Amino acid sequence: MEHLVKETQAGHARVVAKDHATLCEAVVGDVLDLSKKKIKEKGQFVMALSGGETPKGVYSLMAMPGTCGRFEWDKIHFFWGDERCVPPSDPRSNYGMVRRTLLEKIKMPEANVHFIRTQGTDPGISASLYEREMLLFFKLNAGEVPCFDLVLLGLGRDGHVASLFPESPALCETKRLATHTSLKATQEARITLTLPVINRAQAIFFLASGLEKAQTVRRILETKGEDCLPANRVRPSGGNLRWYLDRQAASGLKSAGVGE
Ligand code: 6PG
């Protein structure tokens, strides 16, 4: 598995893989290692999954016979970084995508699958229900912020993360753990984790693949954050941030370290 690990200016690790498949292998290997470490430390591993196309290869690889047996699924809990307000059967559903690519192929207790309930529910209520699920699971009082062991994030071409879109009021949310937004182009309602929760994570894995992300990756990794892209707002307070790029997504970067 060939990939290069470089440091970014902010001291975060940058993994550059030769292609998307190798990127997914690198992510799965690091998720496995982190899950083992956390399960050894505290008996469980809690991660928030990303939607979209990029992480599909990660979930499929986790489900492969040679890999899935290495995860202790009964000690792993899945949450979601965001969800589209559609039924799980809808091809746009992030929960539906993970169920089809991973959950149907592994033995994870249903109680460990904390998906965002959107079916037939007002987005505001969905967000509140999801907040309550996080508070209950993490045994927190209202006003406290859950600390995920890992948050997986994809990157939109416009620099959005989860369903935090540029200029969205949700970017300024400092109290709520989850809120509802909408995709401008289609007015599609979304539920998303807020920045306080994302930035509280112990580890954040940022995934970007393909030439269409190269310019956005450069704007985020090689400008001093002048751009107030949502992705620039991802600054984990105590945890670490690792970028997983394939060569195409990294092709706009001036600094060396683009995988061969
Ligand atoms: C979603 C994701 C979203 C995604 C980016 C990148 O629900 O779509 O949470 O933030 O990660 O839009 O999507 P691709 O991986 O499909 O490029």
XYZ file of C-alpha atoms and ligand atoms in Angstrom, residues 50-55 82 84 94 153-156 160-163 190 213, ligand 1:
36
model
C -19.428 10.813 6.509
C -21.878 10.579 3.661
C -21.205 11.186 -0.017
C -19.259 9.154 -2.561
C -15.681 9.403 -1.258
C -16.038 7.246 1.882
C -24.976 14.490 8.619
C -30.338 14.112 4.047
C -26.277 8.471 4.087
C -15.401 14.127 6.929
C -15.626 14.442 3.178
C -15.035 17.749 1.409
C -17.439 19.473 -0.915
C -18.516 22.383 2.837
C -18.139 19.678 5.441
C -20.949 17.443 6.663
C -23.942 19.632 5.759
C -30.304 18.238 5.852
C -11.376 18.760 -5.285
C -22.920 14.385 2.357
C -21.594 14.585 3.031
C -20.908 15.740 2.386
C -19.848 15.112 1.496
C -19.261 16.100 0.536
C -18.299 15.395 -0.437
O -23.896 14.071 3.041
O -22.920 14.478 1.123
O -21.610 14.602 4.310
O -20.321 16.646 3.268
O -18.818 14.588 2.343
O -20.325 16.677 -0.185
O -19.067 14.452 -1.146
P -18.366 13.424 -2.177
O -17.549 12.493 -1.339
O -19.542 12.734 -2.827
O -17.531 14.246 -3.122
